[in-house]
Structures are given as C-alpha cells and as structure tokens.
XYZ file of C-alpha atoms in Angstrom:
656
model
C -15.534 61.970 49.042
C -17.319 65.311 49.240
C -20.257 66.543 51.334
C -22.496 63.796 52.648
C -20.306 61.187 50.913
C -17.231 62.184 52.897
C -15.698 59.267 54.799
C -16.730 59.350 58.463
C -15.006 56.646 60.460
C -16.172 55.233 63.782
C -13.632 53.301 65.882
C -14.853 50.894 68.568
C -12.353 49.219 70.883
C -13.335 46.172 72.949
C -12.127 45.275 76.481
C -13.128 41.621 75.887
C -13.898 41.334 79.593
C -10.238 41.874 80.467
C -8.755 39.583 77.822
C -7.656 42.729 76.007
C -7.833 45.526 78.588
C -5.686 43.660 81.155
C -2.692 44.029 78.829
C -3.677 46.818 76.406
C -4.492 50.317 77.638
C -7.807 50.532 75.793
C -8.523 54.125 76.915
C -5.192 55.256 75.490
C -5.877 53.514 72.176
C -9.163 55.407 71.923
C -7.524 58.762 72.748
C -4.727 58.226 70.203
C -6.940 57.241 67.275
C -9.493 59.978 68.018
C -6.879 62.438 66.708
C -6.734 60.756 63.309
C -8.150 62.489 60.246
C -11.653 61.294 59.238
C -12.325 59.674 62.644
C -15.573 61.155 63.984
C -16.345 58.627 66.726
C -13.953 56.692 69.010
C -15.359 54.571 71.849
C -14.452 51.642 74.055
C -16.852 49.058 75.483
C -16.581 45.980 77.692
C -17.991 43.514 75.125
C -18.403 44.917 71.630
C -19.863 41.629 70.357
C -22.736 41.862 72.853
C -26.125 43.196 71.805
C -25.378 46.472 73.597
C -21.988 46.760 71.881
C -23.469 46.188 68.445
C -26.163 48.765 69.206
C -23.459 51.434 69.701
C -22.391 50.908 66.098
C -25.948 50.688 64.760
C -27.036 53.933 66.484
C -24.028 55.878 65.116
C -24.727 54.634 61.571
C -28.482 55.361 61.739
C -27.819 58.875 63.043
C -25.586 59.594 60.058
C -22.471 60.182 62.176
C -20.596 57.184 60.790
C -20.402 55.519 57.365
C -17.264 53.400 57.909
C -16.399 51.257 60.915
C -13.280 49.891 62.634
C -13.744 47.347 65.421
C -10.664 46.422 67.450
C -11.417 43.225 69.339
C -10.728 39.495 69.070
C -10.055 37.351 65.987
C -12.041 38.218 62.851
C -12.773 34.498 62.517
C -15.035 34.832 65.538
C -16.864 38.108 64.990
C -16.116 39.795 61.669
C -19.428 38.429 60.320
C -21.171 39.629 63.513
C -20.154 43.244 62.990
C -20.772 43.214 59.235
C -24.319 42.056 59.993
C -24.787 44.849 62.555
C -23.665 47.455 59.991
C -26.070 46.024 57.395
C -28.984 46.087 59.876
C -28.367 49.775 60.457
C -28.475 50.499 56.726
C -24.717 50.806 56.227
C -22.530 48.975 53.727
C -21.038 45.939 55.493
C -17.834 46.206 53.446
C -17.039 49.717 54.677
C -15.517 47.934 57.615
C -12.161 46.730 58.935
C -11.674 44.262 61.776
C -8.530 44.624 63.895
C -7.395 41.710 66.056
C -5.844 43.212 69.194
C -6.498 40.175 71.414
C -4.555 37.349 69.727
C -2.109 39.757 68.035
C -1.515 42.209 70.901
C -2.685 41.362 74.404
C -2.075 37.607 74.278
C 1.377 37.775 72.682
C 2.630 40.795 74.649
C 1.173 40.090 78.082
C 4.551 40.830 79.697
C 4.880 44.235 78.035
C 1.756 46.382 78.335
C 3.441 49.395 76.730
C 4.366 47.443 73.608
C 0.959 45.787 73.465
C -0.734 49.187 73.622
C 1.600 50.797 71.099
C 1.083 47.919 68.679
C -2.699 48.135 69.063
C -2.590 51.870 68.245
C -0.539 51.218 65.099
C -2.890 48.457 63.951
C -5.983 50.633 64.394
C -4.313 53.507 62.533
C -3.554 51.120 59.658
C -7.257 50.138 59.593
C -8.242 53.824 59.422
C -5.875 54.297 56.473
C -7.525 51.306 54.763
C -11.003 52.790 55.107
C -9.987 56.164 53.639
C -9.744 54.438 50.243
C -12.561 51.926 50.765
C -15.559 51.800 48.462
C -19.006 50.358 49.155
C -19.161 46.816 47.735
C -22.015 44.437 47.038
C -22.023 40.653 47.124
C -21.778 38.963 43.738
C -24.989 37.158 42.818
C -24.665 34.024 40.675
C -27.603 32.015 39.351
C -27.383 28.295 40.194
C -28.573 25.180 38.412
C -30.804 23.176 40.754
C -28.799 20.006 40.242
C -25.761 18.342 41.816
C -23.143 15.935 40.500
C -22.001 13.240 42.956
C -18.758 11.518 41.974
C -18.439 8.067 43.550
C -21.020 5.362 44.209
C -19.853 4.038 47.571
C -21.787 4.668 50.784
C -20.667 8.323 50.920
C -21.875 8.989 47.382
C -25.094 7.042 47.926
C -25.875 8.855 51.188
C -25.156 12.288 49.702
C -27.213 11.537 46.571
C -30.145 10.315 48.659
C -30.136 13.404 50.891
C -29.998 15.695 47.854
C -32.784 13.858 46.043
C -35.024 13.962 49.104
C -34.630 17.755 49.120
C -36.069 17.924 45.588
C -32.843 18.459 43.647
C -31.830 16.635 40.475
C -28.844 14.384 41.174
C -26.358 12.810 38.773
C -24.383 9.969 40.366
C -21.238 8.757 38.573
C -19.431 5.521 39.532
C -16.250 4.223 37.876
C -16.964 0.533 38.399
C -19.903 -1.414 36.897
C -21.833 -1.585 40.215
C -22.701 0.710 43.123
C -21.556 -0.041 46.670
C -17.837 0.727 46.796
C -15.618 -0.571 49.581
C -18.479 -0.944 52.057
C -20.131 -3.566 49.833
C -16.925 -5.614 50.002
C -17.238 -5.854 53.791
C -20.314 -7.879 52.946
C -22.000 -9.956 55.619
C -19.721 -8.820 58.450
C -21.652 -6.737 60.996
C -20.492 -3.149 61.317
C -20.276 -1.714 64.824
C -22.266 0.100 66.221
C -24.980 -0.782 63.670
C -26.978 -3.926 64.325
C -26.707 -4.908 60.683
C -24.117 -5.915 58.118
C -22.296 -3.586 55.759
C -24.111 -5.088 52.784
C -27.444 -4.358 54.475
C -26.456 -0.692 54.816
C -25.490 -0.580 51.134
C -28.677 -2.356 50.003
C -30.856 0.001 52.026
C -29.229 3.068 50.452
C -29.509 1.609 46.940
C -33.158 0.611 47.373
C -34.132 4.043 48.688
C -32.179 5.794 45.946
C -33.851 3.710 43.221
C -37.228 4.969 44.389
C -36.213 8.581 43.755
C -37.295 9.887 40.342
C -34.819 12.765 40.360
C -31.648 10.618 40.416
C -29.735 9.600 37.285
C -27.059 6.928 37.833
C -24.109 6.391 35.489
C -22.048 3.280 36.300
C -18.961 2.088 34.422
C -18.460 5.812 33.853
C -15.881 8.522 34.541
C -15.849 12.296 34.753
C -13.708 13.371 31.810
C -13.665 17.104 32.446
C -15.219 19.970 34.386
C -15.319 23.641 33.466
C -17.360 26.621 34.579
C -17.887 27.917 38.079
C -20.089 27.687 41.159
C -23.726 27.269 40.188
C -22.836 26.619 36.556
C -20.416 23.722 36.145
C -20.198 22.101 32.705
C -19.388 18.414 33.131
C -18.341 15.835 30.546
C -18.934 12.192 31.462
C -17.608 9.164 29.594
C -19.912 6.130 29.932
C -18.218 2.885 28.938
C -20.325 0.134 27.301
C -21.370 -2.863 29.437
C -21.884 -5.063 26.338
C -25.110 -6.368 27.879
C -28.557 -5.072 26.947
C -30.509 -6.562 29.824
C -30.575 -8.739 32.935
C -29.760 -12.438 32.844
C -31.801 -15.204 34.459
C -30.245 -17.561 37.026
C -29.563 -20.306 34.479
C -27.745 -17.884 32.174
C -25.681 -16.510 35.066
C -24.504 -19.983 36.097
C -23.659 -20.877 32.494
C -21.756 -17.616 31.981
C -19.716 -18.321 35.119
C -18.847 -21.775 33.810
C -18.204 -21.082 30.165
C -15.991 -17.947 30.223
C -12.349 -19.154 30.001
C -10.680 -15.906 31.075
C -10.119 -15.598 34.837
C -8.597 -13.089 37.248
C -8.599 -12.388 40.978
C -11.951 -11.027 42.128
C -11.662 -7.473 43.486
C -14.937 -7.867 45.349
C -13.447 -10.592 47.590
C -10.075 -8.809 47.826
C -8.521 -11.482 45.592
C -9.598 -14.456 47.724
C -11.615 -15.942 44.837
C -11.664 -15.664 41.052
C -14.003 -14.013 38.595
C -14.281 -14.282 34.838
C -14.192 -11.526 32.222
C -17.972 -11.362 32.629
C -18.554 -9.235 35.712
C -21.808 -10.364 37.307
C -23.732 -8.431 40.004
C -21.566 -9.127 43.080
C -24.353 -9.320 45.659
C -28.107 -9.655 45.899
C -29.650 -6.218 45.487
C -26.691 -4.868 43.507
C -27.368 -2.063 41.046
C -27.453 -2.231 38.109
C -28.523 -5.864 37.883
C -27.080 -6.009 34.366
C -23.661 -7.727 33.978
C -20.686 -6.040 32.326
C -17.758 -7.421 30.361
C -14.211 -6.557 31.412
C -12.726 -5.873 27.967
C -9.231 -5.651 29.425
C -9.567 -9.385 30.158
C -11.981 -10.595 27.464
C -10.456 -12.208 24.347
C -13.759 -12.101 22.422
C -13.884 -15.860 22.044
C -17.674 -15.630 21.571
C -18.595 -18.561 23.830
C -20.801 -16.341 25.991
C -22.937 -15.244 23.014
C -24.027 -18.873 22.535
C -25.393 -18.933 26.089
C -26.997 -15.503 26.400
C -28.706 -13.432 23.699
C -28.440 -10.275 25.799
C -24.753 -9.792 24.981
C -24.162 -6.977 22.496
C -20.575 -6.329 21.383
C -21.742 -3.502 19.124
C -22.293 -1.158 22.078
C -20.117 1.950 22.013
C -18.788 4.492 24.453
C -21.114 7.433 25.145
C -20.175 11.008 26.014
C -22.696 12.920 28.124
C -22.667 16.663 28.828
C -24.313 18.035 31.964
C -24.668 21.386 33.676
C -24.862 21.297 37.472
C -24.875 23.794 40.316
C -22.538 21.946 42.682
C -20.269 18.906 42.841
C -19.659 16.433 45.661
C -16.542 14.268 45.422
C -16.885 10.912 47.212
C -14.287 8.803 45.427
C -13.364 6.627 48.401
C -10.086 4.922 49.293
C -7.981 1.878 48.549
C -6.526 -0.391 51.249
C -2.782 -0.329 51.765
C -1.112 -3.256 50.010
C 1.887 -4.595 51.962
C 5.056 -5.251 50.028
C 6.115 -8.836 49.600
C 7.884 -9.890 52.780
C 6.566 -6.931 54.815
C 5.639 -8.538 58.150
C 5.827 -11.873 56.347
C 3.225 -10.926 53.740
C 3.144 -13.421 50.881
C 4.162 -16.341 53.066
C 1.670 -19.079 54.037
C -0.608 -18.052 56.888
C -0.060 -14.288 56.524
C -2.950 -12.261 55.049
C -4.416 -8.755 55.298
C -7.549 -7.836 57.220
C -9.348 -7.213 53.914
C -8.438 -10.697 52.666
C -9.754 -12.162 55.912
C -13.049 -10.325 55.396
C -13.143 -11.567 51.804
C -12.656 -15.129 53.040
C -15.493 -14.846 55.557
C -17.829 -13.413 52.913
C -16.877 -15.888 50.188
C -16.820 -19.091 52.228
C -18.628 -18.201 55.471
C -15.636 -19.558 57.379
C -11.935 -19.031 58.081
C -9.778 -21.832 56.685
C -5.975 -21.785 56.347
C -4.188 -24.689 54.668
C -7.374 -26.720 54.851
C -7.832 -26.184 58.592
C -9.609 -23.758 60.860
C -7.007 -21.728 62.771
C -6.808 -22.287 66.507
C -4.743 -19.125 67.108
C -4.670 -15.787 65.278
C -2.418 -12.733 65.683
C -3.578 -9.321 64.442
C -0.700 -6.877 63.842
C -1.841 -3.245 63.763
C -0.647 -0.089 61.966
C 0.465 -1.772 58.737
C 0.802 1.028 56.205
C -0.057 3.691 58.787
C 2.096 5.767 61.159
C 5.168 4.673 59.210
C 8.551 6.226 59.864
C 10.241 8.272 57.181
C 12.749 6.306 55.146
C 15.063 7.618 52.452
C 13.742 6.907 48.980
C 10.542 5.202 50.157
C 6.970 6.470 50.197
C 5.512 6.204 53.687
C 2.130 6.946 55.245
C 2.788 8.914 58.411
C -0.887 9.440 59.248
C -3.106 7.257 61.436
C -5.858 5.576 59.397
C -8.264 5.741 62.373
C -10.686 3.071 61.215
C -8.225 0.126 61.331
C -8.331 -0.482 65.088
C -12.122 -0.506 65.123
C -12.325 -2.708 62.008
C -9.867 -5.238 63.459
C -11.681 -5.390 66.806
C -15.015 -5.758 64.999
C -13.780 -8.660 62.847
C -12.079 -10.290 65.841
C -15.408 -10.361 67.709
C -17.038 -11.982 64.663
C -14.279 -14.622 64.440
C -14.495 -15.386 68.157
C -18.168 -16.228 67.653
C -17.452 -18.137 64.434
C -14.502 -20.201 65.688
C -15.248 -21.420 69.185
C -12.141 -21.750 71.314
C -9.831 -19.773 69.000
C -7.074 -17.788 70.743
C -6.708 -14.228 69.449
C -3.799 -11.828 70.040
C -3.700 -8.132 69.115
C -0.223 -6.611 68.533
C -0.857 -2.894 68.971
C 1.055 0.367 69.261
C -2.163 1.915 70.582
C -5.848 1.047 70.359
C -7.905 3.963 69.075
C -11.463 2.845 69.755
C -12.822 6.303 70.522
C -16.371 7.277 71.409
C -18.981 4.536 71.363
C -16.358 2.177 69.904
C -14.968 1.814 73.430
C -17.773 -0.724 73.919
C -16.209 -2.822 71.164
C -12.859 -2.838 72.970
C -14.605 -3.883 76.169
C -16.275 -6.781 74.323
C -12.910 -7.951 72.987
C -11.498 -7.896 76.525
C -14.542 -9.708 77.892
C -14.026 -12.477 75.332
C -10.506 -13.036 76.660
C -8.639 -11.755 73.616
C -5.075 -10.746 74.500
C -3.657 -7.260 73.902
C 0.120 -7.098 73.375
C 1.459 -3.528 73.245
C 4.744 -2.885 71.456
C 6.947 0.211 71.344
C 8.109 1.172 67.861
C 11.390 2.463 69.331
C 12.171 -1.048 70.562
C 11.395 -2.621 67.228
C 8.346 -3.737 65.277
C 6.847 -7.216 65.575
C 8.660 -9.777 63.466
C 6.914 -12.579 61.595
C 9.083 -15.700 61.312
C 8.292 -19.158 59.967
C 8.980 -22.558 61.436
C 7.944 -25.575 59.360
C 5.528 -23.396 57.412
C 3.826 -22.046 60.535
C 4.003 -18.329 61.457
C 5.674 -17.188 64.676
C 5.260 -13.610 65.884
C 8.167 -12.231 67.879
C 7.585 -8.990 69.828
C 8.582 -7.081 72.980
C 5.536 -6.521 75.186
C 5.451 -3.175 76.992
C 2.710 -4.457 79.319
C 4.968 -7.212 80.696
C 7.975 -4.957 81.340
C 9.248 -5.224 77.764
C 9.563 -8.986 77.860
C 10.347 -10.521 74.465
C 7.748 -13.114 73.619
C 7.251 -15.556 70.758
C 3.758 -16.552 69.727
C 3.348 -19.561 67.387
C 0.024 -18.989 65.614
C -1.889 -20.517 62.740
C -2.759 -17.191 61.108
C -1.273 -13.676 61.055
C -3.623 -10.872 60.013
C -2.044 -7.581 58.938
C -4.350 -4.698 59.861
C -3.759 -2.344 56.938
C -4.679 1.327 56.660
C -6.267 3.470 53.978
C -4.688 5.270 51.045
C -6.276 7.726 48.576
C -7.936 5.813 45.745
C -6.740 6.147 42.168
C -10.056 7.850 41.428
C -9.394 10.420 44.161
C -5.991 11.293 42.722
C -7.433 11.504 39.204
C -10.413 13.710 40.074
C -8.248 16.035 42.187
C -6.169 16.771 39.087
C -9.225 17.271 36.880
C -11.009 19.585 39.316
C -7.820 21.230 40.620
C -8.745 20.375 44.226
C -5.971 20.622 46.802
C -4.658 17.458 48.418
C -2.971 17.319 51.807
C 0.460 15.877 52.576
C -1.295 12.531 53.122
C -2.703 12.593 49.579
C -6.360 12.858 50.604
C -8.554 15.758 49.462
C -8.150 18.822 51.650
C -10.915 20.875 53.210
C -10.727 24.631 53.772
C -10.792 24.272 57.573
C -11.306 21.088 59.631
C -13.598 22.835 62.158
C -15.177 25.827 60.453
C -15.563 24.517 56.872
C -15.029 20.756 57.127
C -16.477 19.605 53.769
C -15.715 22.632 51.577
C -12.821 23.003 49.147
C -11.121 26.198 48.046
C -13.239 26.016 44.876
C -16.731 27.369 45.526
C -19.420 24.800 44.816
C -17.158 21.743 45.130
C -17.485 19.668 48.312
C -15.789 16.512 49.582
C -17.144 13.571 51.557
C -16.216 10.236 53.082
C -12.840 8.557 52.758
C -11.840 10.667 49.762
C -11.178 13.327 52.407
C -9.566 11.261 55.159
C -9.494 7.754 56.652
C -12.653 7.110 58.649
C -15.193 4.429 59.528
C -18.709 3.808 58.249
C -20.585 6.075 60.681
C -18.220 9.026 60.155
C -18.332 8.501 56.387
C -22.131 8.679 56.353
C -22.091 11.781 58.576
C -19.631 13.624 56.325
C -21.677 12.694 53.247
C -24.807 14.224 54.782
C -22.797 17.320 55.735
C -21.569 17.738 52.147
C -25.116 17.260 50.849
C -26.427 19.899 53.275
C -23.797 22.375 52.089
C -24.646 21.706 48.448
C -28.370 22.128 49.209
C -27.830 25.479 50.906
C -25.978 26.618 47.811
C -28.303 25.564 44.979
C -31.812 25.043 46.395
C -32.817 28.704 46.139
C -31.552 28.931 42.547
C -28.800 31.459 43.217
C -25.866 32.087 45.508
C -24.068 35.182 46.728
C -20.278 35.396 46.810
C -17.927 37.714 48.657
C -16.987 40.762 46.524
C -13.234 40.611 47.241
C -12.235 39.703 43.697
C -9.872 41.032 41.067
C -10.979 43.665 38.536
C -9.262 45.147 35.479
C -8.798 48.812 34.655
C -9.362 48.506 30.900
C -7.568 51.805 30.207
C -4.363 50.557 31.826
C -4.424 46.934 30.625
C -1.843 46.125 27.920
C -2.995 42.523 27.392
C 0.344 40.988 28.454
C -1.361 37.746 29.546
C 0.967 37.293 32.545
C -2.070 37.285 34.839
C -3.572 34.296 33.009
C -0.535 32.099 33.645
C -0.383 33.161 37.283
C -4.059 32.612 38.187
C -4.459 29.212 39.916
C -8.242 29.203 39.407
C -8.475 29.901 35.667
C -10.511 33.027 36.404
C -8.858 35.355 33.851
C -9.111 35.372 30.061
C -8.029 37.757 27.315
C -10.880 39.288 25.340
C -10.913 41.402 22.210
C -12.525 44.807 22.432
C -12.405 48.038 20.447
C -9.061 48.980 22.025
C -7.355 45.621 21.497
C -6.806 42.603 23.703
C -7.691 43.148 27.361
C -7.824 40.908 30.435
C -11.228 40.015 31.878
C -11.971 38.430 35.280
C -14.742 35.877 35.872
C -15.839 37.020 39.322
C -17.517 33.676 40.108
C -14.185 31.866 39.715
C -11.885 34.441 41.299
C -10.820 33.829 44.912
C -9.125 37.184 45.481
C -5.711 35.612 46.097
C -3.909 38.566 44.485
C -1.428 36.508 42.462
C -2.447 38.358 39.289
C -1.902 41.754 40.932
C 1.686 40.858 41.752
C 2.651 40.097 38.126
C 0.690 42.763 36.235
C 3.335 45.084 34.681
C 0.917 47.996 34.213
C -0.918 47.779 37.552
C -4.188 47.312 35.678
C -5.404 44.471 37.883
C -6.399 45.300 41.447
C -8.438 43.589 44.167
C -11.752 45.011 45.234
C -11.511 45.723 48.938
C -7.703 45.626 48.952
C -6.211 47.876 46.316
C -2.499 48.639 46.203
C -3.063 52.172 47.477
C -4.803 50.751 50.569
C -1.930 48.378 51.302
C 0.638 51.142 50.853
C -1.179 53.579 53.153
C -1.717 50.887 55.778
C 2.023 50.214 55.836
C 2.782 53.921 56.205
C 0.236 54.312 59.012
C 1.539 51.265 60.880
C 5.042 52.705 60.637
C 3.976 56.136 61.872
C 4.484 57.776 58.457
C 1.780 60.212 57.369
C 0.766 60.145 53.707
C-alpha cells in the first residue's frame, strides 16, 4: 500500500483483570511489538472489551492513525465479534482485524512459567501483525433469500416449527413420509404427558388444528424429499408425492365396511404392533390430517373388494413430482424406538413387552391385560438399548436416551391409577428426572412404587421364566448388593431412541453431518444449537438427539426462529472468508471439485478454456481445495497462502 492506503496497524493488549497480566508481562508484549514494521500504535488496557477499551480502538481509527487492528485478549469466540463491530462503528473495515488469544493459549496454560507465557504471547502477536500486512478489506457476501421454508417431518417438531414460521408470515412447505401428520407423539395417544395437563394426542391435535387455519402452509403427506440443490436462500427441492388412491373422505359406514372387508392384514404401526390394520390405512385418531384414507400398496393385492364399498377409491392415481424453491430448510425427521433382539431381557417371551407396546395397549384397549388378566405386579427395566457397552461385532448405543426415565415414570403413574393395588418395581442404573420432572419422581415414590438400583459392573437384571411367569433376578445396590428375585406378571423394557430411517436418508441427501450416535449434528451445542454446517439448513426435535416432548417443542421453535431471522428480510449476509480463483493461474485440473465437501466449485468454459469457479454462497472456507490445487490458483479470502507463510516465519522469529 502507498500513501494514505499504507497499512497502519494498531495493537491493543488486554490485562483481562489479571487473568492475562498475572502470568503474561503485558507491558513487555507492548514494548516488543511496538518495534515491528507497520505498527503505529501499541497499547495495553485493563479490559479491552469494555466500552472504554473499545473506544481506544474507535478513536485511533477515526483519527486516521490506524486502519488495521490486532487485539490480544481472551478467546475469539467471546469477543471477536465485539471488536469487529467496534471497528465498523468507527468507519473501518471489520475484516482488517486479527484476534489473538493470549488468555486460554498463553496465561492459562503457562501459569507456572511467566517467561514462556510472555514470550509466546509476543510471538503470537507478531504473527498477527504479519497476517495484517497482506490483508485486504473484505465485504460480507449478500445473498437474496426466498421468503419460504421447507419443513421435513410432520411430527410435533415439524408441526411446531411450521406453525411458528407461518405465524411470522412466511410460506411453509411441510413434507411428511407417512400418510398422516402426528409422528411418534400421536402414538402416545391418550396417555398424559408430564408436565402438561393434557394427553399427547391433545398436543398433536392442537398443533394440527392451528396449522390448518394458516393460509400460507402447504402440506404434503405420503411424500418424500427426493433431492435438494442450491444454496442458502435459494434451495431447489424435488418432492415425490405418492398417490393415496382415495379422492375424498369416507363416511363412518364406509370406514367400518372397509375395515371389515379388506382381507390383507399387518401389525399396526400406530399401536406399536399391539393390534392389526388392513391395507387400507384409515385416519388413526380423531382430528388426524388428512382425513382421507390411503392404501398401503406394499400390502394390497388389488382384490377390488374395497371398490364395491366405497366409490372414492381411485386406483388410477399416479405419483407426482413437485419442484419448489425455498430460502431455508428445517429437518425434523424424528426417531424410532429401539427394538430389542429376541431373547434380550426375555423379549419375545410371554409377559415381556416394551414400553411402547404397553402404551399401545393402553391406547388401543384402555386397559392393561396380559394373558387375559390384569397384572398385579409389574417390573420396569431401564436403559434397554441405551448406555450399552461396546461388544465386538455388535452395534451398540452408548448414549443415554434421556427421555426414557421420564416416560417410564409417567406411564407408571398412569398405570397405578388405572390398576388399583398393582405393585410396581423400577430396575434402574440411574433415574434421570431432571428439572421439573423431579416432581414426577416424587409422585412415583409417594405412590409406593419401589426403586431397585443395579450396578452394571455386577451384572444386568436377568429375566427368567417359571411356569410361563416372568421372574426378574437382580442385585440391589440400595440393599447392600443383595441378590433378589421378583416374580411379576409383566416385565416392561424401557427402550431408548435411535435415529429414524428418514433421518439417515435425509442426512445423505442433504449432506448433513451425523454424530457418533447417528443423530444429526449441530455446529455447537451451546452457541449454535440448531444450526448445521450448511448455511440455511437447521435441525429440530429428536432428529438431533433423544429428548422429551417439551424439549422437542422448544428446539423446534428455536429452529424456526433461526430460519425466520435468515429469510424474513429477503436477503442474508455471509462471512467473506471463501475461496476464490485466479483465472490467469487456473489450469482447469478439476482436483478442487473432487475435494470440495460442499459442492461449491464447478468448471466453467470461458475464452481461455476451462476454469474453476466458486459459488460463494456454498463455500465454507475450509481450504481443502487450496491444498490440492497444483497451480496455486485457488486461495482463501482472508487467509491466503502468503499470509500463512509469513505468520509462520514471524512466530518463529524469522523476518521475511
């Protein structure tokens, strides 16, 4: 830079109230870096993040002394945005800035060696100065956004997110794989959900009814997302809508006749297999949406008996492909309950069922009946399919499913009221009834239900059988590890959550990261809890992690709020740290295309041949393309190779 454009660097070193200055000689850092070329200001201050500290920077920029800034303080995660904003307020370019962490990286890790902590801080600040010598003013990338959002999944997370978005005035497209909205929460049915004073089905109905009143919501059931392309603000979505083979609602007489006449039967998913359904899938609960039946063509043999009963059946219906453009996407594809293997804790034997099957029984029959009798004693065994130990050659779920303890306690309270005099035992490793759910645990204790705590190191509970009746054998930690045997009428396996098939499928289609547990992964659990690495794609509910109803609804509203903030104003601004191509150097090798994990690079024809081109809205600035480019044509804005090289030299005490 020449004349007024010459780089003029201001360095500001923070004491952090002693967090830094107790272990780093801040005054010496200032004196050392003041000698560096292009440094025109070097100061220290007790709290740089304070209003007074920020004003030091603003005054030096407004006066024309400084046009590039180094702040040496705490973690950039805390205050990098703070100082960028201060530079912008003063009329400077917020990207002519480098943040040096000398608290976590110097003072806190070298508290027993002040000399080394100080020396390291000096080297880090010198590296930042070297970075700024090659820095260029950057501007945020502005991308126009469609004022619409796609919500994938029609359970309570998808319904809640869609409702929030619609109430904000956005157009919402809601896609559900199954023929009816409601998801797993609808299957809980008439069981009350703690801490709500209403049943799960009431929560689902309320969301559906409110959503149906919104004119800006389009619902596609029996449908799947086939593909997604594009980028934040401008996603092109292809949806496959499968035919229902019905062209209208049926009256009550027709519904009863269809139930009776269809010869093809299977286990009903809505009751967790407790009852049967036919190939004609009828609305599973009052208030279900749509109210139009659907035919399961994987089960139907096209016998034609149903067409003699109902004139609304139309086998000529065909699959439809719909193309949409949306500004953001929320993934709320839910979970599936863990299915125990045959023989696991006695599963498959008489009197041994899962918690979901117990709920299905209560909803289907309004009672609990085993072998024709109401059980007089029930044992709940916790952590089935959760917190499993690693075993060679076997898939295990090492995570805690969180919701299971609360769900089991909730159902146990319901059963205690339903079956007067029943004796209930809970075989637990721990009981995780956190927050307000502690009241549920207290209610279980008040009712006289017995907690038996086992230690996994001493062996898991065993389920034996004697004359067809279950016996649970376990060592109880609370009675000095006494081995006890409990003859019961019913054993309930409290199973955890696993990622749904839809979650796995959509993660592959959208290229969303999944964690070691298989659930969709957020950028940061605290700072960016519903965002993915792909801008404009958010996650909600149990697609992200195991959780209960209240947490699912909260995460759905959080995802909706994030999507709103992105698309409501019609545009978004992205960070400028993206790859760019020097067209004169590019040889069109295509290596960068194969290396880019975000599909942000394409080869285009121009007057000089085939050249790489970067879609800035897709690029995440990961630098993978830079590493493989044989000609050095691709660089990152804000972190070019020359900056990295000079930073290394400066940190090592080598002058360029």
